């Protein structure tokens, strides 16, 4: 029979010190105090400190963040969920990491573009001083370059869709000469082109790489049929596309017979299927809200003042899931009505389809 070795003197001292500390700090745990004086050392919640804030355009800002204990290095193209407290309420959003893969780096970067109605994006770009502590979750996402990187790449981006691709380009450039890569990037104007100077310099240094910058305010939106002219061998290339839903839908259509060569990253919620019935939704057993058929359960809950967990708000990160207790919900993307008691529901892409009840996390 296995018998545990008796605790050593050092173990006994550690245990006694721990229980004295716990007694002294009760009802809080020592961890709670550690989180206050050294937030990056918390072992129960991953946090980061803003080291630098650098404007990119008049709407986009890069934040340099040093992550605390528990952070694992990201792969170029992945995203991170960031939690920030705005007016006493914690909001979670998802942003692509823009820094390259670097095993020696002590921080990472995200580049945030302020949206007109974006509570978090405006807070991060306009009201986040150096030293701010943010909450983090580990980097995720499979919009990453294969290893080894393909010899021929085509990257098509628009607006802040450049951000994950920038991390890829920086990673490739740090390894050596860029491969045969064509980047077609669209922005409303020259001034609103995020990373314009860096992109121009980067591509001018690498003769194998070609940069096509498009100002949609002057040149109009990119029509993917133009690829036959802009990049005649596009069918031979591994493609990475990131931008608004219309661009992604067009790419899916264009690569319909070559789906394995296409990698997509969605930055905006998918189109919603209209025509839900709506219903009375009970959040956590107390707050009941009348929700119309076209509004997500996340938006309806937040509008009613319910503290809702959230993240990307577009059906990717699963940061918004809540258990369904009664009723059914409608997938706003497909129109499909589904749900059994106990199912986890992505509230950002689910609408009401009759009355339903959701559990809220205990706080
Ligand atoms: S908030 Fe990311 S899936 Fe709903």
Tab-separated table of C-alpha atoms and ligand atoms in Angstrom:
chain	number	residue	atom	x	y	z
A	1	UNK	CA	0.000	0.000	0.000
A	2	UNK	CA	1.270	3.488	-0.838
A	3	UNK	CA	1.964	5.593	2.231
A	4	UNK	CA	2.697	9.295	1.966
A	5	UNK	CA	6.032	10.418	3.396
A	6	UNK	CA	5.653	12.480	6.592
A	7	UNK	CA	5.815	16.233	5.930
A	8	UNK	CA	9.273	17.731	6.225
A	9	UNK	CA	10.083	20.505	8.707
A	10	UNK	CA	10.075	23.002	5.792
A	11	UNK	CA	6.626	21.786	4.681
A	12	UNK	CA	5.278	22.122	8.224
A	13	UNK	CA	6.693	25.669	8.507
A	14	UNK	CA	5.184	26.624	5.131
A	15	UNK	CA	1.828	25.197	6.122
A	16	UNK	CA	1.872	26.994	9.503
A	17	UNK	CA	2.848	30.291	7.853
A	18	UNK	CA	0.084	29.862	5.303
A	19	UNK	CA	-2.570	29.203	7.910
A	20	UNK	CA	-1.378	32.170	10.048
A	21	UNK	CA	-1.530	34.421	6.974
A	22	UNK	CA	-4.982	33.133	6.116
A	23	UNK	CA	-6.168	33.726	9.694
A	24	UNK	CA	-4.800	37.268	9.667
A	25	UNK	CA	-6.423	38.164	6.380
A	26	UNK	CA	-9.792	36.448	6.933
A	27	UNK	CA	-12.424	36.979	5.534
A	28	UNK	CA	-10.217	37.710	2.523
A	29	UNK	CA	-7.570	35.285	1.311
A	30	UNK	CA	-3.863	36.201	1.109
A	31	UNK	CA	-4.354	35.959	-2.662
A	32	UNK	CA	-6.765	38.898	-2.497
A	33	UNK	CA	-4.097	41.106	-0.905
A	34	UNK	CA	-1.443	39.899	-3.317
A	35	UNK	CA	-3.774	40.880	-6.152
A	36	UNK	CA	-3.915	44.411	-4.735
A	37	UNK	CA	-0.192	45.000	-4.197
A	38	UNK	CA	1.191	42.907	-7.092
A	39	UNK	CA	-1.645	42.264	-9.548
A	40	UNK	CA	0.560	40.589	-12.145
A	41	UNK	CA	1.526	37.911	-9.617
A	42	UNK	CA	-2.003	36.720	-9.011
A	43	UNK	CA	-2.257	32.961	-9.448
A	44	UNK	CA	-6.036	32.984	-9.716
A	45	UNK	CA	-6.622	35.643	-12.324
A	46	UNK	CA	-4.499	36.612	-15.304
A	47	UNK	CA	-3.840	40.327	-15.584
A	48	UNK	CA	-1.627	42.719	-17.489
A	49	UNK	CA	-0.219	46.185	-17.017
A	50	UNK	CA	-0.295	48.788	-19.790
A	51	UNK	CA	3.326	49.767	-20.443
A	52	UNK	CA	2.864	52.183	-23.323
A	53	UNK	CA	0.102	53.714	-25.436
A	54	UNK	CA	0.941	54.740	-28.992
A	55	UNK	CA	-1.464	56.360	-31.474
A	56	UNK	CA	-1.526	54.799	-34.952
A	57	UNK	CA	-4.220	56.932	-36.609
A	58	UNK	CA	-6.739	59.384	-35.193
A	59	UNK	CA	-8.958	56.397	-34.284
A	60	UNK	CA	-6.519	53.548	-33.696
A	61	UNK	CA	-4.109	53.095	-30.804
A	62	UNK	CA	-1.559	50.436	-29.953
A	63	UNK	CA	-1.317	49.354	-26.329
A	64	UNK	CA	1.789	47.578	-25.039
A	65	UNK	CA	0.781	45.224	-22.236
A	66	UNK	CA	3.010	43.222	-19.904
A	67	UNK	CA	1.102	40.084	-18.950
A	68	UNK	CA	1.312	38.575	-15.492
A	69	UNK	CA	1.850	35.068	-14.237
A	70	UNK	CA	0.068	32.436	-16.282
A	71	UNK	CA	0.409	34.044	-19.712
A	72	UNK	CA	1.519	31.678	-22.464
A	73	UNK	CA	3.207	33.020	-25.564
A	74	UNK	CA	0.882	33.696	-28.464
A	75	UNK	CA	1.108	32.676	-32.098
A	76	UNK	CA	0.912	35.416	-34.700
A	77	UNK	CA	-2.704	35.842	-35.799
A	78	UNK	CA	-4.255	34.848	-32.470
A	79	UNK	CA	-6.470	37.079	-30.338
A	80	UNK	CA	-6.728	37.845	-26.630
A	81	UNK	CA	-9.779	38.600	-24.487
A	82	UNK	CA	-9.270	41.732	-22.428
A	83	UNK	CA	-11.416	42.790	-19.486
A	84	UNK	CA	-11.586	46.468	-18.565
A	85	UNK	CA	-13.634	48.215	-15.910
A	86	UNK	CA	-15.650	51.136	-17.265
A	87	UNK	CA	-17.871	53.051	-14.827
A	88	UNK	CA	-17.686	50.197	-12.361
A	89	UNK	CA	-18.719	47.503	-14.843
A	90	UNK	CA	-16.265	44.960	-16.236
A	91	UNK	CA	-16.478	44.559	-19.997
A	92	UNK	CA	-14.683	41.875	-21.978
A	93	UNK	CA	-13.666	42.313	-25.600
A	94	UNK	CA	-11.472	40.414	-28.014
A	95	UNK	CA	-8.547	41.958	-29.901
A	96	UNK	CA	-5.964	40.495	-32.219
A	97	UNK	CA	-2.413	40.517	-30.953
A	98	UNK	CA	-0.254	42.647	-33.223
A	99	UNK	CA	3.183	41.851	-31.819
A	100	UNK	CA	5.285	39.143	-33.459
A	101	UNK	CA	5.974	35.744	-31.981
A	102	UNK	CA	9.008	36.284	-29.755
A	103	UNK	CA	10.008	33.902	-26.972
A	104	UNK	CA	12.028	36.633	-25.257
A	105	UNK	CA	9.363	39.364	-25.277
A	106	UNK	CA	8.167	40.652	-21.910
A	107	UNK	CA	5.031	42.235	-23.365
A	108	UNK	CA	2.602	41.993	-26.258
A	109	UNK	CA	0.666	44.586	-28.231
A	110	UNK	CA	-2.916	45.028	-29.358
A	111	UNK	CA	-4.105	47.742	-31.720
A	112	UNK	CA	-7.598	49.001	-31.041
A	113	UNK	CA	-9.720	51.080	-33.399
A	114	UNK	CA	-12.326	53.229	-31.636
A	115	UNK	CA	-15.889	52.538	-32.747
A	116	UNK	CA	-18.486	55.306	-32.552
A	117	UNK	CA	-20.612	53.327	-30.086
A	118	UNK	CA	-17.816	51.183	-28.675
A	119	UNK	CA	-17.697	51.524	-24.889
A	120	UNK	CA	-14.528	49.456	-24.576
A	121	UNK	CA	-12.746	50.512	-27.772
A	122	UNK	CA	-13.192	54.187	-26.875
A	123	UNK	CA	-12.052	53.534	-23.314
A	124	UNK	CA	-8.920	51.711	-24.467
A	125	UNK	CA	-8.007	54.292	-27.112
A	126	UNK	CA	-8.885	57.453	-25.204
A	127	UNK	CA	-8.922	56.810	-21.466
A	128	UNK	CA	-6.345	54.148	-20.630
A	129	UNK	CA	-3.178	55.639	-19.148
A	130	UNK	CA	0.136	53.851	-18.787
A	131	UNK	CA	0.039	51.722	-15.640
A	132	UNK	CA	-3.592	50.616	-16.038
A	133	UNK	CA	-4.217	47.012	-14.984
A	134	UNK	CA	-6.385	45.007	-17.376
A	135	UNK	CA	-7.781	41.510	-17.062
A	136	UNK	CA	-6.672	38.925	-19.594
A	137	UNK	CA	-7.410	35.468	-20.847
A	138	UNK	CA	-4.853	33.294	-22.654
A	139	UNK	CA	-4.320	33.929	-26.354
A	140	UNK	CA	-6.536	31.828	-28.613
A	141	UNK	CA	-7.471	31.353	-32.228
A	142	UNK	CA	-6.531	29.243	-35.214
A	143	UNK	CA	-6.086	32.060	-37.739
A	144	UNK	CA	-2.347	31.368	-37.734
A	145	UNK	CA	0.305	30.618	-40.320
A	146	UNK	CA	1.007	26.952	-40.945
A	147	UNK	CA	4.493	25.775	-39.961
A	148	UNK	CA	6.538	26.014	-42.083
A	149	UNK	CA	5.020	29.126	-43.628
A	150	UNK	CA	3.729	28.649	-47.199
A	151	UNK	CA	6.037	29.825	-49.999
A	152	UNK	CA	3.282	31.870	-51.627
A	153	UNK	CA	0.870	33.943	-49.605
A	154	UNK	CA	-1.992	36.275	-50.381
A	155	UNK	CA	-3.302	38.436	-47.563
A	156	UNK	CA	-6.438	40.511	-48.008
A	157	UNK	CA	-7.423	42.832	-45.192
A	158	UNK	CA	-9.623	45.850	-44.589
A	159	UNK	CA	-9.706	48.357	-41.722
A	160	UNK	CA	-8.615	46.858	-38.421
A	161	UNK	CA	-8.533	43.484	-40.189
A	162	UNK	CA	-4.870	44.288	-40.761
A	163	UNK	CA	-4.072	43.621	-37.083
A	164	UNK	CA	-3.631	39.816	-37.009
A	165	UNK	CA	-1.895	39.928	-40.393
A	166	UNK	CA	0.508	42.556	-39.051
A	167	UNK	CA	1.576	40.093	-36.357
A	168	UNK	CA	2.176	37.487	-39.089
A	169	UNK	CA	4.198	39.882	-41.251
A	170	UNK	CA	6.287	41.019	-38.283
A	171	UNK	CA	6.925	37.396	-37.350
A	172	UNK	CA	7.951	36.448	-40.897
A	173	UNK	CA	10.186	39.527	-41.220
A	174	UNK	CA	11.928	38.719	-37.936
A	175	UNK	CA	12.809	35.262	-39.299
A	176	UNK	CA	14.464	36.560	-42.478
A	177	UNK	CA	13.442	37.773	-45.932
A	178	UNK	CA	9.682	37.811	-46.455
A	179	UNK	CA	8.424	35.003	-48.707
A	180	UNK	CA	6.462	35.688	-51.877
A	181	UNK	CA	3.597	37.521	-50.201
A	182	UNK	CA	1.027	39.873	-51.683
A	183	UNK	CA	-0.889	42.048	-49.224
A	184	UNK	CA	-3.992	43.867	-50.471
A	185	UNK	CA	-5.117	46.194	-47.701
A	186	UNK	CA	-8.078	48.585	-47.830
A	187	UNK	CA	-8.696	51.603	-45.584
A	188	UNK	CA	-10.966	54.603	-46.045
A	189	UNK	CA	-8.045	56.989	-46.641
A	190	UNK	CA	-4.275	57.217	-46.445
A	191	UNK	CA	-4.515	58.864	-43.021
A	192	UNK	CA	-6.769	56.099	-41.696
A	193	UNK	CA	-4.482	53.288	-42.839
A	194	UNK	CA	-3.248	51.588	-39.676
A	195	UNK	CA	0.520	50.750	-39.798
A	196	UNK	CA	0.858	52.591	-43.137
A	197	UNK	CA	4.426	53.785	-42.571
A	198	UNK	CA	5.618	50.450	-41.208
A	199	UNK	CA	3.955	48.496	-44.003
A	200	UNK	CA	5.446	50.726	-46.687
A	201	UNK	CA	8.938	50.416	-45.213
A	202	UNK	CA	8.617	46.685	-44.602
A	203	UNK	CA	7.536	45.877	-48.154
A	204	UNK	CA	10.136	48.182	-49.680
A	205	UNK	CA	12.865	46.167	-47.922
A	206	UNK	CA	11.673	42.787	-49.216
A	207	UNK	CA	11.738	42.413	-53.003
A	208	UNK	CA	9.671	39.192	-52.900
A	209	UNK	CA	6.760	40.943	-51.250
A	210	UNK	CA	4.188	43.227	-52.825
A	211	UNK	CA	1.930	45.734	-51.055
A	212	UNK	CA	-1.275	47.036	-52.612
A	213	UNK	CA	-2.856	49.788	-50.505
A	214	UNK	CA	-6.341	50.772	-51.462
A	215	UNK	CA	-8.121	53.925	-50.279
A	216	UNK	CA	-11.765	53.003	-50.470
A	217	UNK	CA	-12.803	56.681	-50.243
A	218	UNK	CA	-11.012	57.297	-53.555
A	219	UNK	CA	-10.622	53.895	-55.236
A	220	UNK	CA	-13.893	52.285	-54.111
A	221	UNK	CA	-14.308	48.964	-52.367
A	222	UNK	CA	-12.224	46.020	-53.470
A	223	UNK	CA	-14.137	43.639	-55.694
A	224	UNK	CA	-12.492	40.235	-55.419
A	225	UNK	CA	-12.949	39.708	-59.146
A	226	UNK	CA	-10.124	42.267	-59.444
A	227	UNK	CA	-7.735	39.632	-58.104
A	228	UNK	CA	-7.371	38.285	-61.633
A	229	UNK	CA	-5.565	41.533	-62.421
A	230	UNK	CA	-4.040	42.474	-59.062
A	231	UNK	CA	-2.669	39.033	-58.308
A	232	UNK	CA	-3.171	36.738	-61.321
A	233	UNK	CA	-1.797	33.639	-59.538
A	234	UNK	CA	-4.137	34.063	-56.535
A	235	UNK	CA	-5.396	30.507	-56.923
A	236	UNK	CA	-1.895	29.153	-56.236
A	237	UNK	CA	-1.489	31.044	-52.985
A	238	UNK	CA	-2.497	30.331	-49.403
A	239	UNK	CA	-4.903	33.140	-48.584
A	240	UNK	CA	-5.562	34.895	-45.278
A	241	UNK	CA	-8.520	37.260	-45.260
A	242	UNK	CA	-9.612	39.471	-42.369
A	243	UNK	CA	-12.076	42.332	-42.374
A	244	UNK	CA	-15.788	43.132	-42.463
A	245	UNK	CA	-18.428	40.489	-43.035
A	246	UNK	CA	-18.995	41.520	-46.675
A	247	UNK	CA	-15.339	40.913	-47.531
A	248	UNK	CA	-15.350	37.528	-45.819
A	249	UNK	CA	-18.549	36.460	-47.544
A	250	UNK	CA	-17.107	37.523	-50.913
A	251	UNK	CA	-13.900	35.583	-50.200
A	252	UNK	CA	-15.847	32.467	-49.251
A	253	UNK	CA	-17.618	32.701	-52.595
A	254	UNK	CA	-14.441	33.429	-54.573
A	255	UNK	CA	-12.605	30.478	-53.028
A	256	UNK	CA	-15.645	28.175	-53.191
A	257	UNK	CA	-13.731	25.568	-55.191
A	258	UNK	CA	-10.503	26.022	-53.178
A	259	UNK	CA	-11.740	26.117	-49.575
A	260	UNK	CA	-8.599	24.547	-48.100
A	261	UNK	CA	-6.493	27.441	-49.323
A	262	UNK	CA	-8.578	30.074	-47.578
A	263	UNK	CA	-8.214	31.179	-43.947
A	264	UNK	CA	-10.735	33.668	-42.592
A	265	UNK	CA	-10.854	35.777	-39.436
A	266	UNK	CA	-14.108	37.480	-38.623
A	267	UNK	CA	-14.005	40.935	-37.006
A	268	UNK	CA	-17.626	41.892	-37.213
A	269	UNK	CA	-20.720	39.893	-36.275
A	270	UNK	CA	-22.133	37.742	-39.050
A	271	UNK	CA	-25.293	38.916	-40.761
A	272	UNK	CA	-28.446	38.235	-38.795
A	273	UNK	CA	-31.332	36.260	-40.106
A	274	UNK	CA	-34.471	38.379	-39.619
A	275	UNK	CA	-37.859	37.419	-38.353
A	276	UNK	CA	-37.636	36.003	-34.828
A	277	UNK	CA	-40.711	35.988	-32.622
A	278	UNK	CA	-39.123	37.612	-29.548
A	279	UNK	CA	-40.200	36.808	-26.016
A	280	UNK	CA	-39.840	37.465	-22.304
A	281	UNK	CA	-36.369	36.487	-21.133
A	282	UNK	CA	-35.676	35.936	-17.461
A	283	UNK	CA	-32.038	36.621	-16.575
A	284	UNK	CA	-30.935	34.829	-13.432
A	285	UNK	CA	-34.390	34.299	-12.025
A	286	UNK	CA	-35.143	37.948	-11.225
A	287	UNK	CA	-34.762	40.334	-14.157
A	288	UNK	CA	-37.328	39.668	-16.864
A	289	UNK	CA	-36.864	41.598	-20.081
A	290	UNK	CA	-39.065	41.828	-23.186
A	291	UNK	CA	-36.724	41.072	-26.098
A	292	UNK	CA	-37.675	41.564	-29.740
A	293	UNK	CA	-36.826	38.921	-32.311
A	294	UNK	CA	-33.816	40.691	-33.825
A	295	UNK	CA	-31.871	41.694	-30.719
A	296	UNK	CA	-29.307	39.411	-29.146
A	297	UNK	CA	-29.896	38.207	-25.598
A	298	UNK	CA	-26.560	39.801	-24.705
A	299	UNK	CA	-27.550	43.251	-26.007
A	300	UNK	CA	-31.020	43.033	-24.474
A	301	UNK	CA	-29.639	42.010	-21.084
A	302	UNK	CA	-27.019	44.768	-21.076
A	303	UNK	CA	-29.577	47.367	-22.158
A	304	UNK	CA	-31.701	46.334	-19.186
A	305	UNK	CA	-28.746	46.712	-16.810
A	306	UNK	CA	-28.031	43.009	-16.329
A	307	UNK	CA	-24.330	42.272	-15.767
A	308	UNK	CA	-23.658	39.938	-18.677
A	309	UNK	CA	-20.413	38.107	-19.419
A	310	UNK	CA	-19.160	38.859	-22.923
A	311	UNK	CA	-16.144	38.855	-25.204
A	312	UNK	CA	-15.915	39.111	-28.978
A	313	UNK	CA	-19.670	39.693	-29.396
A	314	UNK	CA	-19.635	37.796	-32.695
A	315	UNK	CA	-19.892	34.131	-31.822
A	316	UNK	CA	-16.212	33.253	-31.731
A	317	UNK	CA	-14.838	33.262	-28.196
A	318	UNK	CA	-17.641	31.679	-26.115
A	319	UNK	CA	-17.091	34.377	-23.482
A	320	UNK	CA	-20.826	35.074	-23.312
A	321	UNK	CA	-22.227	31.604	-22.689
A	322	UNK	CA	-24.954	31.174	-20.089
A	323	UNK	CA	-26.903	28.040	-19.180
A	324	UNK	CA	-30.439	27.863	-20.534
A	325	UNK	CA	-32.914	26.823	-17.846
A	326	UNK	CA	-36.228	26.923	-19.717
A	327	UNK	CA	-37.451	27.636	-23.213
A	328	UNK	CA	-35.553	27.866	-26.454
A	329	UNK	CA	-33.524	30.517	-28.300
A	330	UNK	CA	-32.949	31.404	-31.940
A	331	UNK	CA	-29.534	31.489	-33.610
A	332	UNK	CA	-29.483	34.995	-35.099
A	333	UNK	CA	-27.107	33.900	-37.864
A	334	UNK	CA	-29.071	30.961	-39.190
A	335	UNK	CA	-32.555	31.449	-37.791
A	336	UNK	CA	-32.458	27.965	-36.253
A	337	UNK	CA	-34.437	27.603	-33.018
A	338	UNK	CA	-32.741	25.329	-30.493
A	339	UNK	CA	-32.055	24.649	-26.850
A	340	UNK	CA	-32.707	22.164	-24.066
A	341	UNK	CA	-32.569	22.961	-20.357
A	342	UNK	CA	-28.904	22.891	-19.339
A	343	UNK	CA	-27.521	23.808	-22.780
A	344	UNK	CA	-24.905	26.548	-22.823
A	345	UNK	CA	-26.155	29.428	-24.978
A	346	UNK	CA	-23.952	31.966	-26.751
A	347	UNK	CA	-25.972	35.030	-25.842
A	348	UNK	CA	-24.242	37.316	-28.380
A	349	UNK	CA	-25.617	35.365	-31.336
A	350	UNK	CA	-28.881	34.127	-29.795
A	351	UNK	CA	-32.217	35.893	-29.861
A	352	UNK	CA	-35.517	35.258	-28.161
A	353	UNK	CA	-37.882	32.688	-29.595
A	354	UNK	CA	-40.661	32.692	-27.038
A	355	UNK	CA	-40.147	32.987	-23.294
A	356	UNK	CA	-36.950	31.573	-21.811
A	357	UNK	CA	-34.869	31.666	-18.665
A	358	UNK	CA	-31.079	31.935	-18.401
A	359	UNK	CA	-28.869	31.385	-15.373
A	360	UNK	CA	-26.367	34.081	-14.522
A	361	UNK	CA	-22.930	33.365	-13.066
A	362	UNK	CA	-22.682	33.877	-9.309
A	363	UNK	CA	-20.432	36.824	-8.433
B	1	LIG	S1	-19.050	37.112	-26.829
B	1	LIG	FE1	-17.681	35.833	-27.948
B	1	LIG	S2	-18.984	34.162	-28.494
B	1	LIG	FE2	-20.332	35.558	-27.563
